[in-house]
PDB file of C-alpha atoms in Angstrom:
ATOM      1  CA  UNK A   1      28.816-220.571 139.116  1.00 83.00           C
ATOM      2  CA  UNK A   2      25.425-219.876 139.642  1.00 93.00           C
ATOM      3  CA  UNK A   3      23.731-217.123 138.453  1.00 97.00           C
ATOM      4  CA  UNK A   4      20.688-215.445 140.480  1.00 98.00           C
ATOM      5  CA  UNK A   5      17.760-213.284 139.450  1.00 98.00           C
ATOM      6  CA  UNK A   6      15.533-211.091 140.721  1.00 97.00           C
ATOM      7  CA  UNK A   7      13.312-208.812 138.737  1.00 97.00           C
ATOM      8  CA  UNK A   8      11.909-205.672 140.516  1.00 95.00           C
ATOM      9  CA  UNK A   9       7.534-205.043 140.274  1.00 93.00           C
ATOM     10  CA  UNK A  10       7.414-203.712 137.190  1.00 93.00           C
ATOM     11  CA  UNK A  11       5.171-200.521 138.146  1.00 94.00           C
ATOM     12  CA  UNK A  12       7.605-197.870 135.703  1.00 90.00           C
ATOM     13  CA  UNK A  13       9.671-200.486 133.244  1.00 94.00           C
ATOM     14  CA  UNK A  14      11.367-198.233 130.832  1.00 95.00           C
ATOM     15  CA  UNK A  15      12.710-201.162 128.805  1.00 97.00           C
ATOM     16  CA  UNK A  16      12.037-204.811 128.221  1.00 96.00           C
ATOM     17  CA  UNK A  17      13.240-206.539 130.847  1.00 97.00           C
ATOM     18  CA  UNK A  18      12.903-209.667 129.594  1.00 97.00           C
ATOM     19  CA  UNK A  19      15.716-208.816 127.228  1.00 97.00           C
ATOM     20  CA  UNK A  20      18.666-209.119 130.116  1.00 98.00           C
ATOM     21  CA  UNK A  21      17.473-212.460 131.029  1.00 97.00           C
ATOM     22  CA  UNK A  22      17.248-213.944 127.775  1.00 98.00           C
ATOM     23  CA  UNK A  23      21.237-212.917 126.850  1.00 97.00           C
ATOM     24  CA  UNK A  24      22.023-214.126 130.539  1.00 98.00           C
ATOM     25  CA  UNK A  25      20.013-217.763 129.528  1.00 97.00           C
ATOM     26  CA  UNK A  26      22.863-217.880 126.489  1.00 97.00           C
ATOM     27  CA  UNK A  27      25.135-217.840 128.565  1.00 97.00           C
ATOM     28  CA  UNK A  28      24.799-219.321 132.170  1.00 96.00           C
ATOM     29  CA  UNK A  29      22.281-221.818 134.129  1.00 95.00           C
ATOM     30  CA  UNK A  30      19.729-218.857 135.697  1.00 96.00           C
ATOM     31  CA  UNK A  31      17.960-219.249 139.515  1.00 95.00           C
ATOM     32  CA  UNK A  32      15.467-217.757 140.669  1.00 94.00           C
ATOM     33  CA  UNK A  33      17.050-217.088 144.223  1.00 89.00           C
ATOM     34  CA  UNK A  34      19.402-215.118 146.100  1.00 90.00           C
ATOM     35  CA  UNK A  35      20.807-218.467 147.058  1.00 92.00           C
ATOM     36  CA  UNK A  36      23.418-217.661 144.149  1.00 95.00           C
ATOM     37  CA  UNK A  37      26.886-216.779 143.591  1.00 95.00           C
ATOM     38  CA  UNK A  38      26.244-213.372 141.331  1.00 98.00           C
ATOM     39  CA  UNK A  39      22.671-211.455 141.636  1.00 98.00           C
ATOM     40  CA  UNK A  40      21.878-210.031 139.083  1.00 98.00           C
ATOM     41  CA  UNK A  41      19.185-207.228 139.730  1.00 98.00           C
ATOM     42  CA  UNK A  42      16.632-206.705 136.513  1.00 98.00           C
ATOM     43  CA  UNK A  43      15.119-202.679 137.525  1.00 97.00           C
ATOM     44  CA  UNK A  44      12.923-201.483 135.119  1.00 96.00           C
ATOM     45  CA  UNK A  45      13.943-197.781 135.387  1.00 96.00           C
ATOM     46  CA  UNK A  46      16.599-195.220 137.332  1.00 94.00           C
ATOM     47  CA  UNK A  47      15.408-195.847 140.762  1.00 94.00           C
ATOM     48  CA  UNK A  48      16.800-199.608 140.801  1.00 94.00           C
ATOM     49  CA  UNK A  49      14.335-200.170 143.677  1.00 93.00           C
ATOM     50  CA  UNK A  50      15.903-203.951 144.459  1.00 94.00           C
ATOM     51  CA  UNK A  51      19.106-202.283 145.095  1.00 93.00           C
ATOM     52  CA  UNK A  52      17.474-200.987 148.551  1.00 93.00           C
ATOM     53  CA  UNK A  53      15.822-204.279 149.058  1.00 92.00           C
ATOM     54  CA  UNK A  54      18.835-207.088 148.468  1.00 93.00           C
ATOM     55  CA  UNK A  55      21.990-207.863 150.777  1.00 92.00           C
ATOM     56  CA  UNK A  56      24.349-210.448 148.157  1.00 95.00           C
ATOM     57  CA  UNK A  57      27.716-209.647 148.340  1.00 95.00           C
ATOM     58  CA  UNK A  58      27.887-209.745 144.459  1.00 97.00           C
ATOM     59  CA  UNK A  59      25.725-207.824 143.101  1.00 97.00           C
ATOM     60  CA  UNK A  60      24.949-206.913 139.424  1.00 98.00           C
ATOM     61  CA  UNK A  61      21.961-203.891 138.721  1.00 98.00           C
ATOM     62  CA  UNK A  62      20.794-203.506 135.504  1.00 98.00           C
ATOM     63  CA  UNK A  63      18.350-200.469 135.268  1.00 97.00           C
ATOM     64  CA  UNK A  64      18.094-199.822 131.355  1.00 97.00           C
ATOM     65  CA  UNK A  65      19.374-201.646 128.498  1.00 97.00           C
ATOM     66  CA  UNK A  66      22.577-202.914 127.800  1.00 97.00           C
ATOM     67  CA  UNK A  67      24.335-204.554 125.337  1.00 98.00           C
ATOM     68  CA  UNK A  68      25.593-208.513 125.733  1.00 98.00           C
ATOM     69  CA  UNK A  69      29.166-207.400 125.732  1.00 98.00           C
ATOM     70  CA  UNK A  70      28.811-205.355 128.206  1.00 98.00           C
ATOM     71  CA  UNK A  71      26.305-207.165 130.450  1.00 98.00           C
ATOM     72  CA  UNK A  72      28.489-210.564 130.378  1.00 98.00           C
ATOM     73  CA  UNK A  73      32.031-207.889 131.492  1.00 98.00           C
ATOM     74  CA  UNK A  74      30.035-207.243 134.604  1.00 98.00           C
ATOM     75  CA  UNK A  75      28.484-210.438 135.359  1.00 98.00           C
ATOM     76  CA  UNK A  76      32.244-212.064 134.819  1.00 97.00           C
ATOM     77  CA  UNK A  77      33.596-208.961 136.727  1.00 98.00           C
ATOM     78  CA  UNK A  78      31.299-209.454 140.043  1.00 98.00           C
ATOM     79  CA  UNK A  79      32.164-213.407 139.915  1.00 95.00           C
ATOM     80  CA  UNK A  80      35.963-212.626 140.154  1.00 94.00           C
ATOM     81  CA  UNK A  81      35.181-210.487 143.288  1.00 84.00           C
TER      82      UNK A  81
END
């Protein structure tokens, strides 16, 4: 499966983004497209801008931190559809 990501701008990060990406690099081969099975969306606060701007029918927001657990039950959760 491959794993997409997009971050949003940046203009009102509340967290380090950086963070979700690295625990996603343990764990799965990351693009840098929409040309991939699960998005995952990296917002940097509440407003989740990207979720207004992206059409992928499996879709993963992230808008303020969360654990590895937790972020790995949704990624596995959007690839089973």
């Amino acid at each position: 499966m491959k794993v997409g990501v997009k971050y949003c701008g940046g203009c009102n990060p509340e967290y380090r983004r950086e963070d979700v990406e690295d625990v996603l690099r343990k764990h799965f081969t990351i693009f840098y497209s929409e040309d991939a099975d699960v998005l995952v969306l990296i917002n940097g606060c509440k407003k989740a801008c990207l979720l207004e701007e992206v059409n992928h029918p499996k879709v993963v927001s992230v808008d303020s931190p969360v654990s590895e657990e937790e972020l790995l039950r949704r990624v596995l959760k959007a690839m089973r559809g």
